Coordinates of C-alpha atoms in Angstrom, one line a residue:
M107 CA -50.2 26.3 44.2
L108 CA -53.7 26.1 42.8
L109 CA -53.3 22.6 42.2
F110 CA -52.2 22.0 45.0
S111 CA -55.6 23.8 46.7
L112 CA -57.5 21.8 44.3
T113 CA -56.0 18.6 45.5
L114 CA -56.1 19.7 49.7
L115 CA -60.0 20.2 48.4
Q116 CA -60.2 16.9 47.1
A117 CA -58.5 15.2 49.8
S118 CA -60.5 17.2 52.7
A119 CA -63.8 15.7 50.9
A120 CA -62.4 12.5 50.6
C121 CA -61.1 12.2 54.5
L122 CA -64.5 13.3 55.3
V123 CA -66.6 10.3 53.9
T124 CA -63.8 8.2 54.9
G125 CA -64.7 9.3 58.4
L126 CA -68.4 8.3 57.9
L127 CA -67.9 5.3 56.8
L128 CA -65.2 4.4 59.5
W129 CA -67.8 5.9 61.9
C130 CA -71.1 3.4 60.7
L131 CA -68.3 0.5 60.7
L132 CA -67.2 0.9 64.0
S133 CA -70.5 2.1 65.6
L134 CA -72.1 -1.4 64.2
A135 CA -69.3 -3.4 65.1
Q136 CA -69.3 -2.2 68.8
R137 CA -72.6 -2.6 69.2
R138 CA -72.2 -6.3 68.1
W139 CA -69.4 -7.0 70.0
P140 CA -69.0 -3.9 73.1
A141 CA -65.5 -5.6 74.2
L142 CA -64.1 -3.3 70.6
A143 CA -64.5 -0.4 72.9
A144 CA -61.6 -1.2 75.2
Q145 CA -59.5 -2.3 72.4
R146 CA -57.1 0.7 71.9
G147 CA -55.2 -0.4 69.0
V148 CA -58.5 -0.2 66.7
W149 CA -59.2 3.1 67.7
L150 CA -55.6 4.2 66.9
V151 CA -55.8 2.1 63.0
A152 CA -59.4 4.1 62.2
Q153 CA -57.7 7.3 62.9
L154 CA -54.1 6.2 60.8
V155 CA -56.8 5.0 58.0
L156 CA -58.2 8.7 58.6
A157 CA -55.0 10.5 58.3
A158 CA -53.5 8.6 55.1
A159 CA -56.6 9.2 53.4
F160 CA -56.1 12.8 53.9
V161 CA -52.4 13.0 53.5
L162 CA -51.0 10.8 51.0
P163 CA -53.0 12.4 48.0
L164 CA -51.5 15.5 49.1
L165 CA -47.5 14.2 48.8
P166 CA -46.0 13.8 45.4
D167 CA -45.6 11.0 43.1
T168 CA -48.9 9.1 44.4
Q169 CA -50.7 9.3 41.5
Q170 CA -50.3 5.6 41.5
L171 CA -52.6 5.0 44.3
S172 CA -55.5 5.9 42.2
M173 CA -57.8 3.4 40.2
V174 CA -59.8 5.9 38.3
P175 CA -58.8 8.1 35.2
E176 CA -56.8 11.4 36.0
L177 CA -58.9 14.4 36.5
S178 CA -57.9 17.1 34.0
V179 CA -58.0 20.8 35.4
P180 CA -57.6 23.1 32.4
V181 CA -54.6 25.5 32.5
A182 CA -56.8 28.6 32.2
L183 CA -57.8 28.3 35.7
A184 CA -54.1 29.2 36.7
G185 CA -54.8 32.4 35.1
A186 CA -58.1 33.2 37.3
A187 CA -56.1 32.2 40.5
P188 CA -55.4 34.9 42.5
D189 CA -51.5 34.0 43.1
V190 CA -50.8 33.3 39.5
T191 CA -49.9 36.6 37.3
M192 CA -50.5 36.9 33.9
P193 CA -48.1 38.8 31.7
S194 CA -49.0 42.0 30.2
D195 CA -47.9 40.9 26.8
A196 CA -49.6 37.5 27.0
P197 CA -52.8 36.5 25.0
A198 CA -55.3 35.6 27.5
A199 CA -58.5 33.3 26.9
P200 CA -61.6 34.7 28.0
L201 CA -62.8 33.3 31.0
P202 CA -66.2 32.9 32.2
S203 CA -67.4 34.6 35.6
A204 CA -67.7 31.2 37.4
A205 CA -64.3 30.0 36.6
S206 CA -62.8 33.1 38.9
W207 CA -65.3 31.8 41.5
L208 CA -64.1 28.3 41.1
A209 CA -60.5 29.6 41.4
L210 CA -60.9 31.5 44.9
V211 CA -62.7 28.1 46.4
P212 CA -59.9 25.7 47.3
A213 CA -57.4 29.1 47.5
A214 CA -60.0 29.8 50.4
W215 CA -60.5 26.2 51.7
G216 CA -56.6 26.0 52.2
L217 CA -56.3 29.5 54.5
V218 CA -59.3 27.8 56.4
Y219 CA -57.5 24.8 56.6
L220 CA -54.5 26.4 58.2
L221 CA -56.8 29.0 60.5
G222 CA -58.3 25.7 62.2
V223 CA -54.5 24.2 62.4
A224 CA -53.6 27.3 64.2
V225 CA -56.7 27.3 66.6
T226 CA -56.2 23.9 67.6
A227 CA -52.6 24.3 68.2
W228 CA -53.7 27.2 70.4
R229 CA -56.1 25.6 72.4
W230 CA -53.5 22.8 72.6
R231 CA -50.6 25.0 74.2
R232 CA -53.5 26.8 76.2
G233 CA -54.5 23.4 78.1
R234 CA -50.3 22.7 78.7
A235 CA -49.8 26.1 80.2
I236 CA -52.5 25.1 82.5
L237 CA -50.9 22.2 83.6
R238 CA -47.6 23.8 83.9
T239 CA -48.8 26.6 86.2
L240 CA -50.1 23.6 88.1
L241 CA -46.9 21.5 88.6
A242 CA -45.2 24.8 89.5
L243 CA -47.8 25.2 92.7
A244 CA -47.3 21.0 93.2
R245 CA -45.8 19.9 96.3
R246 CA -43.6 16.3 96.1
R247 CA -44.2 14.1 98.0
R248 CA -44.4 10.2 98.4
L249 CA -47.5 8.1 98.9
H250 CA -47.5 4.3 99.2
G251 CA -44.0 4.2 98.4
V252 CA -44.4 6.0 95.1
D253 CA -43.0 10.0 94.4
V254 CA -45.7 11.9 93.3
L255 CA -46.9 15.3 92.7
E256 CA -49.5 16.7 95.0
V257 CA -51.4 20.2 94.2
D258 CA -54.1 21.8 96.1
A259 CA -56.9 22.2 92.7
P260 CA -60.2 20.3 91.9
I261 CA -58.4 18.0 89.2
S262 CA -58.9 14.5 88.6
P263 CA -55.0 12.0 89.4
M264 CA -53.4 12.4 86.1
L265 CA -50.3 11.5 84.3
V266 CA -48.2 14.8 83.3
G267 CA -45.7 14.4 80.1
I268 CA -44.7 11.7 77.6
W269 CA -41.0 10.2 77.8
R270 CA -40.9 10.7 81.7
P271 CA -44.6 11.2 82.9
R272 CA -45.5 12.4 86.7
L273 CA -48.0 11.1 88.4
L274 CA -50.1 14.5 89.5
L275 CA -52.4 14.0 92.3
P276 CA -55.6 16.5 94.2
A277 CA -54.7 17.3 97.9
H278 CA -58.3 16.0 97.8
L279 CA -57.1 12.7 97.6
A280 CA -56.2 12.2 101.2
Q281 CA -60.4 11.8 101.7
F282 CA -60.0 8.6 100.2
T283 CA -59.3 5.1 101.7
P284 CA -55.8 4.0 102.0
E285 CA -56.9 0.9 99.6
Q286 CA -58.5 3.6 97.4
Q287 CA -55.7 5.4 96.7
Q288 CA -53.5 2.5 95.8
L289 CA -55.9 1.5 93.3
V290 CA -55.8 5.0 91.9
I291 CA -52.1 5.1 91.9
A292 CA -52.1 1.6 90.2
H293 CA -54.4 2.8 87.3
E294 CA -52.1 5.7 86.7
L295 CA -48.5 4.0 86.6
T296 CA -50.8 1.3 84.6
H297 CA -50.8 3.6 82.0
A298 CA -47.5 4.8 82.2
R299 CA -46.6 0.9 81.4
R300 CA -48.7 0.8 78.4
R301 CA -46.9 3.8 77.1
D302 CA -50.7 5.7 76.7
P303 CA -48.8 8.9 77.0
L304 CA -47.3 8.4 73.8
M305 CA -50.4 7.0 71.9
L306 CA -52.5 10.2 73.9
L307 CA -50.3 12.6 72.0
L308 CA -50.0 10.9 68.4
A309 CA -53.9 11.4 68.3
T310 CA -53.7 14.9 69.6
L311 CA -51.6 15.0 66.4
L312 CA -53.7 13.6 64.0
R313 CA -56.7 15.7 65.6
A314 CA -54.8 18.9 64.3
L315 CA -54.6 17.7 61.1
L316 CA -58.0 16.7 60.9
W317 CA -59.6 19.5 62.7
F318 CA -62.0 20.1 60.1
N319 CA -63.5 16.3 60.4
P320 CA -66.2 15.1 63.3
A321 CA -65.2 11.3 63.1
A322 CA -61.3 12.6 63.8
R323 CA -63.0 14.4 67.1
W324 CA -65.3 11.0 67.8
L325 CA -62.1 8.5 67.4
A326 CA -59.7 10.6 69.3
G327 CA -62.9 10.1 72.2
K328 CA -62.9 6.3 71.6
L329 CA -59.2 5.7 72.0
A330 CA -59.2 8.2 75.2
W331 CA -62.3 5.9 76.6
A332 CA -60.0 2.6 75.3
Q333 CA -57.2 3.3 77.3
E334 CA -59.4 4.3 80.2
L335 CA -61.2 1.2 80.1
G336 CA -58.3 -0.8 79.7
C337 CA -56.0 0.4 82.6
D338 CA -59.2 -0.5 84.5
R339 CA -59.1 -4.1 83.3
Q340 CA -55.5 -4.8 84.5
V341 CA -55.8 -3.1 87.5
L342 CA -58.9 -4.9 88.6
A343 CA -57.6 -8.9 87.1
G344 CA -57.2 -11.1 89.5
R345 CA -58.8 -8.4 92.4
Q346 CA -61.5 -9.9 95.2
H347 CA -65.2 -8.4 94.7
R348 CA -64.6 -5.7 97.7
E349 CA -61.5 -4.2 96.1
R350 CA -63.7 -4.3 93.1
Q351 CA -66.1 -2.1 94.8
Q352 CA -63.7 0.1 96.3
Y353 CA -62.4 0.9 93.2
A354 CA -66.1 2.0 91.7
A355 CA -66.5 4.1 94.9
A356 CA -63.2 5.9 94.3
L357 CA -64.4 6.3 90.5
V358 CA -67.8 8.3 92.2
K359 CA -66.4 9.9 94.6
Q360 CA -63.7 11.7 92.4
L361 CA -66.3 12.2 89.7
G362 CA -68.1 14.3 92.7
L363 CA -64.9 16.6 93.8
Q364 CA -63.2 17.1 90.0
A365 CA -63.8 20.0 88.4
Q366 CA -63.7 20.6 84.4
P367 CA -61.1 17.9 83.3
L368 CA -57.9 19.3 81.7
P369 CA -56.4 17.2 79.1
G370 CA -54.0 13.9 79.9
L371 CA -55.0 10.5 81.2
A372 CA -57.0 11.2 84.1
F373 CA -58.5 8.6 86.4
G374 CA -61.9 10.5 86.4
G375 CA -62.6 10.7 83.0
G376 CA -65.2 9.2 80.6
R377 CA -68.7 8.9 80.9
M378 CA -69.0 7.1 84.5
A379 CA -72.2 5.6 84.5
E380 CA -70.6 2.7 81.2
R381 CA -67.5 3.0 83.0
L382 CA -69.0 1.3 86.4
S383 CA -70.8 -1.1 84.6
H384 CA -67.8 -2.5 82.9
L385 CA -66.5 -2.7 86.4
R386 CA -69.3 -4.6 87.5
D387 CA -69.9 -6.8 84.6
G388 CA -66.1 -7.3 84.0
Q389 CA -64.6 -6.9 80.0
A390 CA -64.2 -9.9 78.1
R391 CA -61.2 -9.8 75.5
P392 CA -62.6 -9.8 72.0
H393 CA -61.3 -13.0 69.9
P394 CA -58.0 -12.1 68.1
L395 CA -59.5 -13.3 64.7
L396 CA -62.1 -10.6 65.5
R397 CA -59.2 -8.0 65.9
A398 CA -58.1 -9.1 63.0
L399 CA -61.0 -8.7 60.9
T400 CA -61.7 -5.2 62.1
A401 CA -57.9 -4.0 61.0
L402 CA -58.3 -5.4 58.0
L403 CA -62.3 -3.6 57.3
L404 CA -60.6 -0.6 58.4
C405 CA -57.8 -0.7 56.0
A406 CA -60.2 -1.9 53.2
I407 CA -61.8 1.2 53.9
G408 CA -58.8 3.5 53.6
A409 CA -57.5 1.4 50.8
A410 CA -60.3 2.5 48.8
S411 CA -60.7 6.2 49.7
L412 CA -57.1 6.7 48.3
A413 CA -57.8 4.4 44.9
L414 CA -61.1 6.3 44.4
Q415 CA -59.6 9.8 44.7
P416 CA -58.8 11.0 41.2
A417 CA -55.2 12.6 40.6
L418 CA -55.1 16.2 39.2
A419 CA -53.1 17.3 36.4
W420 CA -53.0 20.1 34.3
S421 CA -54.4 20.1 30.9
V422 CA -54.3 22.3 27.9
A423 CA -57.0 23.4 25.9
A424 CA -56.7 22.8 22.1
T425 CA -55.2 26.3 20.6
P426 CA -57.3 27.6 17.5
A427 CA -54.9 27.0 14.2
A428 CA -55.0 30.9 13.5
M429 CA -53.5 31.9 16.6
L430 CA -50.9 29.0 16.5
T431 CA -50.0 30.3 13.1
A432 CA -49.4 34.0 13.8
P433 CA -45.9 35.1 14.2
A434 CA -46.8 37.1 17.2
A435 CA -48.8 34.8 19.4
W436 CA -45.8 33.4 21.1
R437 CA -43.7 35.7 23.5
N438 CA -39.5 35.1 22.8
P439 CA -38.1 33.5 25.2
L440 CA -34.8 35.8 25.9
D441 CA -36.0 39.4 26.8
T442 CA -32.6 40.1 24.5
M443 CA -33.0 38.3 21.3
R444 CA -30.0 37.6 19.4
V445 CA -29.9 34.8 16.9
T446 CA -26.4 32.7 16.3
G447 CA -28.2 29.8 14.5
F448 CA -31.0 29.5 12.2
F449 CA -33.1 26.4 11.6
G450 CA -32.4 23.5 9.1
V451 CA -28.3 25.0 8.9
V452 CA -25.7 22.0 8.4
R453 CA -22.8 22.8 10.9
Q454 CA -19.9 21.2 12.1
M455 CA -22.2 20.3 15.3
T456 CA -25.2 19.8 13.2
P457 CA -24.5 17.4 10.5
Q458 CA -27.8 16.5 10.1
G459 CA -29.4 20.2 9.8
H460 CA -30.0 21.9 13.1
R461 CA -33.1 21.3 14.6
G462 CA -34.2 24.6 16.1
I463 CA -32.5 27.9 16.5
D464 CA -30.0 29.1 18.8
L465 CA -29.7 32.5 21.1
G466 CA -26.8 33.5 22.3
A467 CA -26.6 34.9 26.1
R468 CA -24.6 35.1 28.9
R469 CA -25.2 32.5 31.6
G470 CA -27.9 33.2 34.2
T471 CA -29.9 35.2 31.8
P472 CA -33.3 34.2 32.6
V473 CA -35.6 31.6 29.9
H474 CA -38.7 32.6 29.5
A475 CA -41.8 30.4 28.6
A476 CA -42.9 31.3 25.0
A477 CA -46.7 30.2 25.6
D478 CA -49.0 28.7 28.2
G479 CA -48.9 25.1 28.3
I480 CA -47.6 22.3 31.0
A481 CA -44.1 21.5 31.8
S482 CA -41.9 18.4 31.9
V483 CA -37.9 18.9 33.0
S484 CA -35.2 16.4 31.5
E485 CA -31.7 16.0 32.0
D486 CA -29.2 14.3 29.4
A487 CA -25.5 14.5 27.9
R488 CA -26.7 15.7 24.4
L489 CA -29.5 18.9 25.5
G490 CA -28.0 19.1 29.3
K491 CA -30.6 20.6 31.7
A492 CA -33.8 21.5 29.4
V493 CA -37.8 22.1 29.8
R494 CA -40.5 20.9 27.2
I495 CA -43.6 22.8 27.7
D496 CA -46.9 21.2 26.0
H497 CA -49.1 23.6 24.5
G498 CA -51.6 21.6 23.6
G499 CA -52.9 20.8 19.9
G500 CA -49.6 18.6 19.5
I501 CA -47.4 21.6 19.9
E502 CA -44.4 21.5 22.2
S503 CA -41.6 23.6 22.5
L504 CA -37.9 23.0 23.8
Y505 CA -35.6 24.9 25.8
A506 CA -31.8 23.2 26.4
H507 CA -28.6 23.7 28.0
L508 CA -29.9 25.3 30.5
D509 CA -28.1 26.2 33.9
R510 CA -30.8 26.5 35.7
V511 CA -34.7 25.2 36.2
T512 CA -37.1 26.8 38.6
L513 CA -39.7 24.6 37.6
T514 CA -40.7 20.9 38.2
T515 CA -42.2 18.5 36.1
G516 CA -46.3 18.8 35.7
M517 CA -46.1 22.7 36.5
A518 CA -48.7 25.0 34.5
V519 CA -46.8 28.2 33.3
T520 CA -47.9 30.8 31.2
A521 CA -46.7 32.6 28.8
G522 CA -43.5 35.1 30.3
Q523 CA -43.3 33.0 32.9
A524 CA -39.7 32.4 34.0
I525 CA -38.7 28.7 33.7
G526 CA -34.8 28.4 33.9
T527 CA -31.4 30.3 32.9
V528 CA -29.1 30.4 30.3
G529 CA -26.6 27.8 30.3
D530 CA -23.9 25.7 28.9
T531 CA -25.1 21.7 30.1
G532 CA -25.0 19.4 27.9
L533 CA -22.9 19.1 24.2
A534 CA -23.1 23.0 24.3
T535 CA -19.6 24.8 22.6
G536 CA -20.5 28.2 24.7
P537 CA -23.8 29.6 27.1
H538 CA -27.1 29.5 24.7
L539 CA -30.1 28.6 24.6
H540 CA -31.4 25.8 22.1
F541 CA -34.8 26.7 21.3
Q542 CA -37.3 24.1 18.9
V543 CA -40.6 23.8 18.0
S544 CA -42.5 20.4 17.1
R545 CA -46.0 19.7 15.9
N546 CA -47.3 16.4 16.4
G547 CA -43.7 15.2 16.5
R548 CA -42.5 17.5 13.5
L549 CA -40.1 19.6 13.3
Q550 CA -41.0 22.8 12.8
D551 CA -38.8 26.3 12.1
P552 CA -39.4 28.6 14.9
Q553 CA -39.7 31.7 12.6
Q554 CA -43.2 30.6 12.1
W555 CA -43.7 31.4 15.6
L556 CA -41.5 33.9 17.1
A557 CA -41.4 37.6 15.3
G558 CA -38.5 39.3 14.3
L559 CA -35.9 36.5 14.3
D560 CA -34.0 38.1 11.0
A561 CA -33.6 41.4 12.8
N562 CA -32.0 40.2 15.7
A563 CA -29.7 37.7 13.9
T564 CA -25.9 37.8 13.7
A565 CA -24.0 38.3 10.3
R566 CA -22.7 35.1 10.4
A567 CA -25.6 33.5 11.1
L568 CA -27.6 35.1 8.3
R569 CA -24.8 34.6 5.8
M570 CA -24.7 30.5 6.6
R571 CA -28.7 30.6 5.8
K572 CA -28.0 32.2 2.6
E573 CA -25.4 30.1 1.4
Q574 CA -27.5 27.1 2.3
F575 CA -31.0 28.0 1.7
G576 CA -30.8 31.4 -0.6
R577 CA -32.6 33.1 1.2

């Protein structure tokens, strides 16, 4: 959990930097080519790039996206995190006070992020509740051959709904001329034909996901503005100058009659002076090559953001040799130890000598990590379900024939943490735990690492060892 919180914090910082780059690029491009303001695809792609820079690093198995070296996080930091408990019998390395505070920073940001998402969702629901109230008060009527909903409220004409959008009109639209009314209705129906409500929903979700990033709010506003300009262009295409004047007059009149705008695609939305300027001068379409180049630059910024984010992974600090060789340094992997086979003993199942020790136990008995480290999970025909733990300094422990594994590869574990249960998977004659230790790839006698094995061994296991090794 701590590693995910650190990754969330890193992804948030990378998202802020990516947003700054997108803002610089698009601001310069729009200043050079003003026609980009009406290209909704450009602003939507920019939002998707920003979201990808934040979300993709949080997904599992995306380390290959990064081109920079992996950033190692000391596993000892897990012991300072509030959500990780260290067992009382496990040796704890002393941590400086700064490490404790460092472990709290990503956890705190995770809580703040979730709170921000919740607040954004609440605001969206509040806006939808106001719209539902207006719909409940609205009356159906037919205006210029179109079924509409009319409400006596100072709102802007707008589309309400995603899959089956309805046209909600204010009663004050009756003050407009019939020609102006037709143009207003044509504007809103153009939104529906262009699937703008669906695009607006996607932009709203992305804005909620990236609530902490000012660039996300800026891009969402630019997308809404591009949708309005695009509809203006399509409605006025091929119309005479007088009709353009009527359209502009309707915009100005609507601005004077409406109150605070509601969430949705509204006829009177946007910066009025700039919108009227577009209506007067017309809107030229940018060259397709320019749009393709802009999209390519946006994707390049997103790819660079992902490639330059280092993947985070736990690392195990080297443990002093004196501590590693002390028998009491490791915790027993089972709460109740019963040794049924010692290291090196030749048996029918182990003609080359036993590679570890066998611990008899019932199926489902909890298995614990013997020491801190990084886990990796595997399964094959011989060992069955198995967990290997890298303890640093070339030391590795193996827990085989498990019935169930309770962690995943790459997780940091602490001494005494449950990692699975005893089973008989793989090449096993019955439920038991096979435990072995290796150092720099060479097998070690687990008796050097675990205390009290002889006192908890079966008579048969002790006899076979004495017959073969004389002890």
